[in-house]
Coordinates of C-alpha atoms in Angstrom, one line a residue:
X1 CA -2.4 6.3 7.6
X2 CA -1.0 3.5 9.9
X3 CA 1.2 2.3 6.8
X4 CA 2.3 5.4 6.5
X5 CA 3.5 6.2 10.0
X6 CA 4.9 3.0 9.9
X7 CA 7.2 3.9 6.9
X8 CA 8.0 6.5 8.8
X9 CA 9.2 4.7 12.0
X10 CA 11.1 2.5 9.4
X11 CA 13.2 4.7 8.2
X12 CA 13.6 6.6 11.2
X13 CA 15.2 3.2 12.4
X14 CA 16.8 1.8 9.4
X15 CA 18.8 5.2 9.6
X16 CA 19.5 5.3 13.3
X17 CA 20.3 1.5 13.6
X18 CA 21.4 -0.2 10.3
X19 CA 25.5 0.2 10.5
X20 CA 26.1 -0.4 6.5
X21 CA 25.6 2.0 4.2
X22 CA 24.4 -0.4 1.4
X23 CA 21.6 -2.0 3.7
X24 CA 20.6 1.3 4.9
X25 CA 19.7 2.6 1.6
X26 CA 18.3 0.1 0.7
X27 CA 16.0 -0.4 3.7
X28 CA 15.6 3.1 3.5
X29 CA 14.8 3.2 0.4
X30 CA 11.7 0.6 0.5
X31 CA 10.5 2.4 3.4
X32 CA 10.3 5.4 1.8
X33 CA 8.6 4.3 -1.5
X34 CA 5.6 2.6 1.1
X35 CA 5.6 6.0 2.1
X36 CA 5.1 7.7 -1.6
X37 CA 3.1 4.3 -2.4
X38 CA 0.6 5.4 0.3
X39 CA 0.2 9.2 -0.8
X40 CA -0.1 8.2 -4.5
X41 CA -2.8 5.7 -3.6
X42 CA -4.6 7.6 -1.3
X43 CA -5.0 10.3 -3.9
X44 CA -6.0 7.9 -6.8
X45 CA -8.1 6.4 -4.1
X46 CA -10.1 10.1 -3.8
X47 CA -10.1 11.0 -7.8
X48 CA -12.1 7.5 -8.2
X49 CA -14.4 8.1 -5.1
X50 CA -15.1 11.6 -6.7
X51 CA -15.3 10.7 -10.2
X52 CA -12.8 12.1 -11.7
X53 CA -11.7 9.9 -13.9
X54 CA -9.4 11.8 -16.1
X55 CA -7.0 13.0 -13.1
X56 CA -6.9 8.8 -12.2
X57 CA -6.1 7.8 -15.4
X58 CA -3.2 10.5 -15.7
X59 CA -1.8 9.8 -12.2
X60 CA -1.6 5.5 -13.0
X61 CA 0.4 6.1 -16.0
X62 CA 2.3 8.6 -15.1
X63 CA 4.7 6.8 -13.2
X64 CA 5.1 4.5 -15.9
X65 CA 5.7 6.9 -18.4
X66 CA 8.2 9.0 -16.5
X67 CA 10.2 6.1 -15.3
X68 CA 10.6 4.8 -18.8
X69 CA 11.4 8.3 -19.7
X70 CA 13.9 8.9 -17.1
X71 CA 15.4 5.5 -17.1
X72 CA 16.3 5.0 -20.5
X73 CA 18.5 7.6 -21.3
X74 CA 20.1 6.8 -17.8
X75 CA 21.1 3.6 -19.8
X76 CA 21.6 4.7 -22.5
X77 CA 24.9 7.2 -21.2
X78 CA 26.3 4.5 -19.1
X79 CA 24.8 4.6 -15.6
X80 CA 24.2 1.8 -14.2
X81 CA 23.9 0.1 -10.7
X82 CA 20.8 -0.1 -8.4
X83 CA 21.5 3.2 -6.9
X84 CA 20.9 4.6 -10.2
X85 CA 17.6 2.6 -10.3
X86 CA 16.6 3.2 -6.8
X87 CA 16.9 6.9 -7.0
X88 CA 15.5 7.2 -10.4
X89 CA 12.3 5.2 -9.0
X90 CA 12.0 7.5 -5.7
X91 CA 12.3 10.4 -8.1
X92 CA 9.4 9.4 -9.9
X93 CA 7.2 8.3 -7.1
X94 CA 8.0 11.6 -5.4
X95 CA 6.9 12.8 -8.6
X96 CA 3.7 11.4 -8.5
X97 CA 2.7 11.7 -5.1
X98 CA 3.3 15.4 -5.4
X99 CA 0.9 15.3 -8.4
X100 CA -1.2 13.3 -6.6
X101 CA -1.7 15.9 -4.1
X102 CA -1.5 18.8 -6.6
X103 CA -4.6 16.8 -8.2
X104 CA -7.1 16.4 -5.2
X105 CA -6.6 19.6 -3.3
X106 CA -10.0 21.1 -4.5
X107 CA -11.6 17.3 -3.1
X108 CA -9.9 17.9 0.0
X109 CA -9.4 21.3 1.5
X110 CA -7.9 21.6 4.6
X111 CA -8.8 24.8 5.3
X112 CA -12.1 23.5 6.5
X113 CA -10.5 21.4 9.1
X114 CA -12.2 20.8 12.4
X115 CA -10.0 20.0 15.1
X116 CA -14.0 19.7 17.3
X117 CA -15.3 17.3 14.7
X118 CA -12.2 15.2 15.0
X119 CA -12.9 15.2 18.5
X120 CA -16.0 14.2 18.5
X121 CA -14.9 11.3 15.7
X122 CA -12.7 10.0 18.3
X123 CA -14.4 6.7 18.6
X124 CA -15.4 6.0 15.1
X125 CA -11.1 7.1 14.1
X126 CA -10.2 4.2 16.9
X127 CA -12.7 1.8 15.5
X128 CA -11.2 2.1 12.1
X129 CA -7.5 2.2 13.4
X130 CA -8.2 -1.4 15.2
X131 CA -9.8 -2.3 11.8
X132 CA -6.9 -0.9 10.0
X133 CA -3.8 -2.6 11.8
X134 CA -4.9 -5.9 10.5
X135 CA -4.7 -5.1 7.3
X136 CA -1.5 -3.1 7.4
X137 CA -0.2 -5.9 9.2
X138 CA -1.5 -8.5 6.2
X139 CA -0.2 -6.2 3.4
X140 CA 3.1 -6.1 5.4
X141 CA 3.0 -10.0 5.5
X142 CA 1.8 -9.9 1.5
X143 CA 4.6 -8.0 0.5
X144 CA 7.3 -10.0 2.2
X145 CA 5.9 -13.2 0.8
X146 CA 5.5 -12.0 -2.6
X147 CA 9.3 -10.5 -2.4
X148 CA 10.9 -13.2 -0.7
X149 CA 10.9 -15.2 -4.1
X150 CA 13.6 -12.6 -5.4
X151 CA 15.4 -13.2 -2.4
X152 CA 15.8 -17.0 -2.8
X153 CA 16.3 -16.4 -6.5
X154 CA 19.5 -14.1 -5.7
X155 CA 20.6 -16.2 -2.9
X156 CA 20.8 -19.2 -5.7
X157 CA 21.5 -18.2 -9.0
X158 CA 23.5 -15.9 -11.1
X159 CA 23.5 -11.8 -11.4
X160 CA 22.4 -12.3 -15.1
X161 CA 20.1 -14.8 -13.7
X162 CA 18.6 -12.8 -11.0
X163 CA 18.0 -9.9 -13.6
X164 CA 16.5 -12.0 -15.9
X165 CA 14.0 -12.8 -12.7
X166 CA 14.0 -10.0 -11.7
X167 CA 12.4 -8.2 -15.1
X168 CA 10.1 -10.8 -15.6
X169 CA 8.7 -10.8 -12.3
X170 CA 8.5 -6.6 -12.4
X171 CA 6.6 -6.6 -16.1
X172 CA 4.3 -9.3 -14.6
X173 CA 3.0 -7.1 -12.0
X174 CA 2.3 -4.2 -14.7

């Protein structure tokens, strides 16, 4: 939740503040896929807790499978560029988030939703929040730190160079 709303305030900001266009969507961008990162998880997070294995398995190769599928013909007809790649990504997060949702409503339903037992949660939701902001804080730091060796890497060597990097780094994390 406190990554989430802090995707939020980023793009908020990156929008509002960021004067170039090409930094702004791409700020905006990474914001935003924390954001979709967040709902997917949380919903693969709930089809493990409840067992249901089937609906976890479909939603962590989904995105694969649909990016691939998207992607290729993309390539294939010409368009290229990391807008094209960028959008093509958010398109299948969104994707999968939303089927991440779609796939836990019966775990979750809202319309049982006690405003009066939230209340009476209140210390137990701060407790976790000051537990929390640590570790969105420390998966903040992570990310930067495992992302900053692209940055060096394009600062000092060739496009062709940085793409060969760049796809060797993103099929190690798979």
């Amino acid at each position: 939740l406190l990554t989430s709303l802090f995707s939020i305030i980023l793009i908020i900001a990156f929008l509002a503040f960021i004067p170039d266009h090409e930094y702004k969507f791409i700020f905006s961008a990474t914001a935003l896929t924390i954001l979709l990162l967040n709902i997917s998880g949380f919903s693969m997070h709930v089809n493990q807790v409840s067992l249901r294995f089937k609906q976890y398995s479909i939603l962590s190769s989904l995105e694969r499978v649909l990016f691939v599928g998207l992607f290729l013909p993309l390539i294939f007809f010409g368009l290229e560029g990391f807008q094209v790649y960028v959008m093509v990504n958010l398109g299948v997060r969104l994707l999968v988030a939303t089927y991440g949702i779609y796939s836990v409503r019966k775990v979750i339903n809202l319309s049982e939703f006690n405003l009066r037992a939230l209340a009476s949660e209140k210390h137990t939701i701060l407790k976790f929040i000051g537990v929390g902001w640590p570790l969105t804080y420390g998966t903040i730091c992570a990310t930067l730190i495992s992302t900053s060796s692209r940055i060096i890497v394009e600062r000092t060597m060739s496009v062709y160079e940085y793409g060969l990097f760049s796809l060797a780094f993103s099929f190690s994390l798979v």
